[in-house]
Short mmCIF file of C-alpha atoms in Angstrom, two decimals:
data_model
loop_
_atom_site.label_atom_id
_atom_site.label_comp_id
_atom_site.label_asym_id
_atom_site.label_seq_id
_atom_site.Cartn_x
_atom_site.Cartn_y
_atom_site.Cartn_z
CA UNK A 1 74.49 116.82 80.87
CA UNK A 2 74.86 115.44 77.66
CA UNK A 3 77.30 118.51 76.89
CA UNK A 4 79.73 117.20 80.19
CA UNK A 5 80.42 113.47 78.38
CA UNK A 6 83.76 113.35 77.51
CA UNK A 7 84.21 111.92 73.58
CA UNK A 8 86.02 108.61 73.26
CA UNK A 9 89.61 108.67 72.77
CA UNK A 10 90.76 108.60 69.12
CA UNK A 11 93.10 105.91 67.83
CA UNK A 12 96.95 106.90 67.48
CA UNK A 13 97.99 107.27 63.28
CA UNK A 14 99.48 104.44 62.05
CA UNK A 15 101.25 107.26 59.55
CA UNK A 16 102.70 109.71 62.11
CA UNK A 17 103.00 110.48 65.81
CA UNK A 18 100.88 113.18 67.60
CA UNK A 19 103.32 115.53 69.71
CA UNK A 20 100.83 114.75 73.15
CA UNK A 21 101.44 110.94 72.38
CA UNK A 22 105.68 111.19 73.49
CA UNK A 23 104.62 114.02 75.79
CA UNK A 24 108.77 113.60 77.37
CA UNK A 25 112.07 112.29 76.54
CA UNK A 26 111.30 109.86 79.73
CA UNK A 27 111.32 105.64 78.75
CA UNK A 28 109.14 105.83 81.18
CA UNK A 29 106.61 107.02 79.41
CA UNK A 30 106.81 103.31 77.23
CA UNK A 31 105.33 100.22 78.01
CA UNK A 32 104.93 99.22 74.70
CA UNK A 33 105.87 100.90 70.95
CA UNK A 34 105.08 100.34 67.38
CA UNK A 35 107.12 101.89 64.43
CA UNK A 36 107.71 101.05 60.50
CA UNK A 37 110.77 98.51 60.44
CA UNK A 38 112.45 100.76 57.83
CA UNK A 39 112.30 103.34 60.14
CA UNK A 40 113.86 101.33 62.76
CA UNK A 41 116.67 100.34 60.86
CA UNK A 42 117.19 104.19 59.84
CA UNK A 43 117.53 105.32 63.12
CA UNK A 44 119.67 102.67 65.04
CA UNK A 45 122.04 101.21 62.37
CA UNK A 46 124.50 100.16 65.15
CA UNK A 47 121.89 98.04 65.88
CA UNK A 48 120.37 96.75 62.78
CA UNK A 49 122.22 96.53 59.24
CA UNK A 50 121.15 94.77 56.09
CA UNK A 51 123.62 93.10 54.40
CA UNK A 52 122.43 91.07 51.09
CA UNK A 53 120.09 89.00 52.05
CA UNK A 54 120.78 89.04 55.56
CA UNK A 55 119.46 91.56 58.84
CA UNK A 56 122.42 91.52 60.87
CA UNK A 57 122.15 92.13 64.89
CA UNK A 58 124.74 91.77 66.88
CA UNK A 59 125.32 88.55 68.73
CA UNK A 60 125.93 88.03 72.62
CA UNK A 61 129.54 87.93 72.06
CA UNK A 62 130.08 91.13 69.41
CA UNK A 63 131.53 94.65 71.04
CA UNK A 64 127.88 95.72 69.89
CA UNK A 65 126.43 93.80 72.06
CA UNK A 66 127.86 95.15 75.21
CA UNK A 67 126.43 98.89 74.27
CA UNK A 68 122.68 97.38 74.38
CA UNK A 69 120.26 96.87 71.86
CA UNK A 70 117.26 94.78 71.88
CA UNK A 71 116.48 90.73 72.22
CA UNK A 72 115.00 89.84 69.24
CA UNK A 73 112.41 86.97 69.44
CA UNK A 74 111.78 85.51 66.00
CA UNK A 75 112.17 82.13 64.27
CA UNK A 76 114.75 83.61 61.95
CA UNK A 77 113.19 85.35 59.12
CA UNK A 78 111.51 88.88 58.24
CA UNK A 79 109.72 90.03 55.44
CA UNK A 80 110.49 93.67 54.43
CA UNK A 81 109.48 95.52 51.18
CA UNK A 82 108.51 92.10 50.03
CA UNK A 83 112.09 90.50 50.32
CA UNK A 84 112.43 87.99 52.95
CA UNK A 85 115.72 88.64 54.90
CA UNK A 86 117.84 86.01 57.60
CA UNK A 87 118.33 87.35 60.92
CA UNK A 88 122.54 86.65 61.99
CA UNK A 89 121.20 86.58 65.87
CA UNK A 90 117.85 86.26 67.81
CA UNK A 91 116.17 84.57 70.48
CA UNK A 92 113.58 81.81 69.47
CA UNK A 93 110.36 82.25 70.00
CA UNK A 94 110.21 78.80 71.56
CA UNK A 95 112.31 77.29 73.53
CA UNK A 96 112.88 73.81 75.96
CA UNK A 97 115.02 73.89 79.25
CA UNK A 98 115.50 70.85 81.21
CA UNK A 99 117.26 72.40 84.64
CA UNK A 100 116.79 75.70 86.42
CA UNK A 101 119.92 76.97 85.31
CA UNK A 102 118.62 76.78 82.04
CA UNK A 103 115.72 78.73 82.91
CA UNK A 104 117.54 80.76 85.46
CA UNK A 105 119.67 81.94 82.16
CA UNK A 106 116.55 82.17 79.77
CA UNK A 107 114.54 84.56 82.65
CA UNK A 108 117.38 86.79 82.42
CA UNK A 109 118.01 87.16 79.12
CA UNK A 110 114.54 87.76 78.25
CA UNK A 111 114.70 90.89 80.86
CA UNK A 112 118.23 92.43 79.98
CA UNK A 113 116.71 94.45 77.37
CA UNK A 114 114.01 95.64 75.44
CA UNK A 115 112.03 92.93 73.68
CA UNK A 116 111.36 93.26 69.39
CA UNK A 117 108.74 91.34 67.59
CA UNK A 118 108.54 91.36 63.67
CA UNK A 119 104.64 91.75 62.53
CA UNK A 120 103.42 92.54 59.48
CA UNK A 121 100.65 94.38 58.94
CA UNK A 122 97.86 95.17 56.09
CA UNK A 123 96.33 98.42 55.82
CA UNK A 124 92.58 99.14 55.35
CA UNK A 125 93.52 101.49 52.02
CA UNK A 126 95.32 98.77 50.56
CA UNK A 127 94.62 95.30 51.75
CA UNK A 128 96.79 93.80 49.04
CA UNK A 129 100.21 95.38 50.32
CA UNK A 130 101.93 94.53 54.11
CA UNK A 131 103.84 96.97 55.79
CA UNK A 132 106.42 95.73 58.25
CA UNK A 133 106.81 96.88 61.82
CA UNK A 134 108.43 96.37 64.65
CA UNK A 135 106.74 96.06 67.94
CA UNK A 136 108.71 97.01 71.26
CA UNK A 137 108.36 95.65 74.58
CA UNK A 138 110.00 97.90 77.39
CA UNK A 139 110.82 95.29 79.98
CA UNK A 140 112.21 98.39 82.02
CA UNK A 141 108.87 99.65 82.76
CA UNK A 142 107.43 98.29 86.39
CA UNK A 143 104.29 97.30 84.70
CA UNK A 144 105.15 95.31 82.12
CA UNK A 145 108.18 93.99 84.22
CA UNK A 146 106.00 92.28 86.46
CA UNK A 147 103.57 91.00 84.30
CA UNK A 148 106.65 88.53 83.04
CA UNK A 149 107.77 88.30 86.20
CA UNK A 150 104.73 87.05 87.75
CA UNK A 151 103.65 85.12 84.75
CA UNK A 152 106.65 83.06 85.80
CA UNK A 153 106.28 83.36 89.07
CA UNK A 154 103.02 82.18 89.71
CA UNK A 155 103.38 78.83 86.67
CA UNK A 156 106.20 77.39 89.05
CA UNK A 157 104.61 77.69 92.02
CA UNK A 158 101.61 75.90 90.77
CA UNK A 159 103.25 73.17 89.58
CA UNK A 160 106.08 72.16 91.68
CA UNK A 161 108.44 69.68 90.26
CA UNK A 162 106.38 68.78 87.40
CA UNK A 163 106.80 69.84 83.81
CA UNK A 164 104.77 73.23 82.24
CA UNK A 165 104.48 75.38 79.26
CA UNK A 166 104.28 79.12 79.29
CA UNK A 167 103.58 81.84 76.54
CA UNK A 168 103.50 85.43 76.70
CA UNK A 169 101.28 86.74 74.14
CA UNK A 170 101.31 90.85 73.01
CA UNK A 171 98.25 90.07 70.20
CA UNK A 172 95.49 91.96 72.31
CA UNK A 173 97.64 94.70 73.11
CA UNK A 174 98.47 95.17 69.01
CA UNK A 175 94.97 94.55 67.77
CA UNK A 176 93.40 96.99 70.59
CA UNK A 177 95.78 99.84 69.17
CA UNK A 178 95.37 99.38 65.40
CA UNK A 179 92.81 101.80 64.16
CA UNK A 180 89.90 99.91 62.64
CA UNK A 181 90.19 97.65 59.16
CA UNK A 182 93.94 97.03 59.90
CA UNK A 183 95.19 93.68 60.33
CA UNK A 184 98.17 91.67 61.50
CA UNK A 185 98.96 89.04 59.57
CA UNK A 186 101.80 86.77 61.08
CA UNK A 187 99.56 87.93 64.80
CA UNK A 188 101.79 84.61 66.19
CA UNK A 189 104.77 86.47 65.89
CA UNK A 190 103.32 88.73 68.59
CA UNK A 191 104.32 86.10 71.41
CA UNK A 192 107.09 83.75 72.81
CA UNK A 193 106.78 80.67 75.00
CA UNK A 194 109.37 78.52 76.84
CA UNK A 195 108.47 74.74 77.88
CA UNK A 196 109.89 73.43 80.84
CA UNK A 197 110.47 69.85 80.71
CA UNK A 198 111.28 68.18 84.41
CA UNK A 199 112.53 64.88 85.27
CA UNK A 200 108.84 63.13 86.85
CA UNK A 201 107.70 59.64 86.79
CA UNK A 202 104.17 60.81 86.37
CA UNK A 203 103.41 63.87 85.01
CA UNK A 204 99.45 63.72 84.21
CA UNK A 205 98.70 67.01 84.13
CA UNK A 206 101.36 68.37 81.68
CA UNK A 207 100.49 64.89 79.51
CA UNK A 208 97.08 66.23 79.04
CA UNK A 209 97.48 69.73 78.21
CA UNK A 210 96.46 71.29 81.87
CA UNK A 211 99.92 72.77 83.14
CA UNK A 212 99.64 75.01 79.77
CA UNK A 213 99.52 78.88 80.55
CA UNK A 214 99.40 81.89 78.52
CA UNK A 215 99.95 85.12 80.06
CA UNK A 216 98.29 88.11 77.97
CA UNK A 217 100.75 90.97 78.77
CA UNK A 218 98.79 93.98 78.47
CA UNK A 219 100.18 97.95 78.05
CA UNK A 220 99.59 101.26 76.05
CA UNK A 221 101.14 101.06 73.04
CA UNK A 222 103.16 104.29 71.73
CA UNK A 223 103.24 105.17 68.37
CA UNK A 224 106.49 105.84 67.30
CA UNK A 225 105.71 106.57 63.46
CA UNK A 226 106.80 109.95 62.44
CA UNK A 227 108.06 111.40 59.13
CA UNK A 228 108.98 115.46 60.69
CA UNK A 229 113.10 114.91 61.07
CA UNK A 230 112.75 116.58 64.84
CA UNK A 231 110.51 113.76 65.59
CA UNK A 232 113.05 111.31 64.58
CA UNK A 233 115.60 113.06 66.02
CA UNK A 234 113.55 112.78 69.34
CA UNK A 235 112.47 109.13 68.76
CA UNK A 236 115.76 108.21 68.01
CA UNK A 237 117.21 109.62 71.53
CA UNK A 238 114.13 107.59 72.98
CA UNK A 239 115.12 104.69 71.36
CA UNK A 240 118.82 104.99 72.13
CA UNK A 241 117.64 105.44 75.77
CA UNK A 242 115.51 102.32 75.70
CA UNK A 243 118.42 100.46 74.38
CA UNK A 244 121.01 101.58 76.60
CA UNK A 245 122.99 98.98 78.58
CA UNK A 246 121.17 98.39 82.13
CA UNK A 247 123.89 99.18 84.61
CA UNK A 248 123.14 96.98 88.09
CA UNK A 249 124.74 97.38 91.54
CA UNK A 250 124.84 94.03 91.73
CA UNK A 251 124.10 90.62 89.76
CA UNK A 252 120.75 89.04 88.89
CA UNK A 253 122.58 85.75 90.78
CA UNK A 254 122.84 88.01 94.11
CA UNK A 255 119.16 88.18 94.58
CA UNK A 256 116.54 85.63 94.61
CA UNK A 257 115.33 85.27 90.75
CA UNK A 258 111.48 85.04 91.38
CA UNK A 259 111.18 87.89 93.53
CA UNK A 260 111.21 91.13 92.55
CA UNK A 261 112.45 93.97 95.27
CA UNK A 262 112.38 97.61 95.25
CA UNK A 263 116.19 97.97 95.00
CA UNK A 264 115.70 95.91 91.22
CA UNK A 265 112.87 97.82 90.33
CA UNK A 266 114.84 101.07 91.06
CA UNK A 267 117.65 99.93 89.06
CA UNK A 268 116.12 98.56 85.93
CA UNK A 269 113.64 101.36 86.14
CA UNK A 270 115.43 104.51 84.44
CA UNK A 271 113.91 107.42 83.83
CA UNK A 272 115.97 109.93 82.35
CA UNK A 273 116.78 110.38 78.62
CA UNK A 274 120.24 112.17 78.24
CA UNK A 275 122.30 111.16 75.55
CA UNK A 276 124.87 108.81 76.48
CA UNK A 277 128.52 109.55 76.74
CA UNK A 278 130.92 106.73 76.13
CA UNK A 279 133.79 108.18 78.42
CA UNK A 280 131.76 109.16 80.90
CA UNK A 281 129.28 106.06 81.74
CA UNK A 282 130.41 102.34 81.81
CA UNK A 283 129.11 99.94 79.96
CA UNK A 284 127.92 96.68 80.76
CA UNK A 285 129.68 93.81 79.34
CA UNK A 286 126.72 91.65 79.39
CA UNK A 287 126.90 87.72 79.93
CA UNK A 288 126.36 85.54 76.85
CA UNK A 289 123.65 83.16 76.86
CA UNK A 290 124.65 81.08 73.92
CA UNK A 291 121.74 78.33 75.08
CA UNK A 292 118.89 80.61 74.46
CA UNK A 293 120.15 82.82 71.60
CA UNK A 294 120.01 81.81 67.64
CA UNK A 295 123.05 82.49 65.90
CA UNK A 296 125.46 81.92 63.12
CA UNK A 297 128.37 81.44 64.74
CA UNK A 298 127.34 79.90 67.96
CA UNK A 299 125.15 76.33 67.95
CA UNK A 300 122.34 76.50 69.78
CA UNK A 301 121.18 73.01 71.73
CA UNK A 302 117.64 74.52 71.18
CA UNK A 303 117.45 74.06 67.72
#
């Protein structure tokens, strides 16, 4: 009998990724990814440039911006190699709305595209050194999808017309893939919250602390870490295909916002992997959300 157990599952390399680990070219295959920043930044430089002292994404108004990309949740810096670097555009971690357009703007933003999250991380060989990566969150995928979505969902329901806090937090999910005696060391920057404040006379339960929520998205988490060039070439495809503009039939405004229905699930979840081709697809000049988004050249009420 003893010769039927099955051995436990080995933890993925944080140095390289296993050919059975991105066993297709599918994004459906992701719920959640890891890779080395610099490696990032190799492989999608439309998306991410340094410049000086400065990691430039493209804002919500840029031509970039309408080809895809990624919503990156920070509070404005990253550490890479040991420099610290300014992001030009990202969405803060934490944010207030006041109205339900507000938050009717905020819920879609956050789901228009993959989600990025800055960690750094120290490795068991060498405790003294961090090694940047970026952590993706495929809000494409059904399951992850509507663990946001309900997190939502379910906070407003509970408390109708009174004020609430709510944080998504991706810590477990990290620290349950990391192979043993590595640690994240900014693990906060593994989560974003949003506050809703709303116009009561009495609102006891948010002034003591009980309409706070924290949602602990769960997923498998794909290493994307490779140093063989067909790997990047095939993780850079992936990525691309991640990344890719989401092309609706019809507006987020055209359906109720907190319920999710096959025909959006269909939509948002894409499973093929073919490279784009700029004559033949249209892209999706996405709508600016200059309330929720940090940048340079637009002011942001949130700050």
């Amino acid at each position: 009998m003893a010769g039927l157990e099955s051995a436990p599952a080995a933890r993925p390399s944080l140095t390289s990724i296993s050919s059975g680990e991105l066993r297709s070219l599918w994004t459906c295959d992701c719920e959640l990814a890891l890779l080395p920043l610099a490696q990032l930044l190799r492989l999608q430089p439309g998306a991410f440039q340094l410049r000086g002292d400065q990691l430039v994404v493209p804002g919500p108004a840029e031509p970039a911006a309408t080809r895809g990309g990624f919503n990156v949740f920070s509070d404005g810096l990253v550490r890479l190699d040991g420099q610290l670097y300014r992001l030009s555009s990202y969405i803060r971690r934490y944010v207030e709305l006041t109205n339900y357009c507000d938050y009717k703007d905020y819920r879609e933003t956050v789901l228009s595209k993959p989600m990025l999250f800055f960690i750094n991380v120290q490795t068991k060989k060498d405790s003294s050194k961090e090694r940047t990566y970026a952590f993706l969150v495929n809000t494409r995928h059904p399951k992850i999808r509507r663990q946001i979505e309900q997190g939502m969902d379910m906070v407003i329901s509970s408390v109708i017309g009174e004020s609430y806090w709510l944080q998504f937090d991706f810590q477990e999910a990290v620290k349950n893939f990391l192979p043993p005696g590595n640690k994240v060391v900014n693990g906060e920057n593994l989560s974003f919250a949003y506050e809703f404040k709303a116009d009561a006379l009495f609102d006891f339960f948010y002034w003591f602390g009980l309409s706070n929520s924290t949602v602990k998205v769960n997923g498998k988490v794909l290493n994307l870490s490779s140093t063989s060039p067909e790997k990047k070439e095939t993780i850079k495809l992936f990525l691309e295909k991640m990344s890719e503009p989401l092309i609706r039939r019809s507006s987020f405004s055209d359906r109720k916002f907190s319920v999710t229905s096959r025909g959006s699930l269909d939509e948002v979840f894409n499973c093929s992997l073919s490279p784009r081709s700029s004559l033949m697809e249209p892209l999706l000049a996405e709508l600016p959300f200059p309330c929720v988004l940090e940048s340079e050249e637009t002011p942001n009420p949130f700050i």
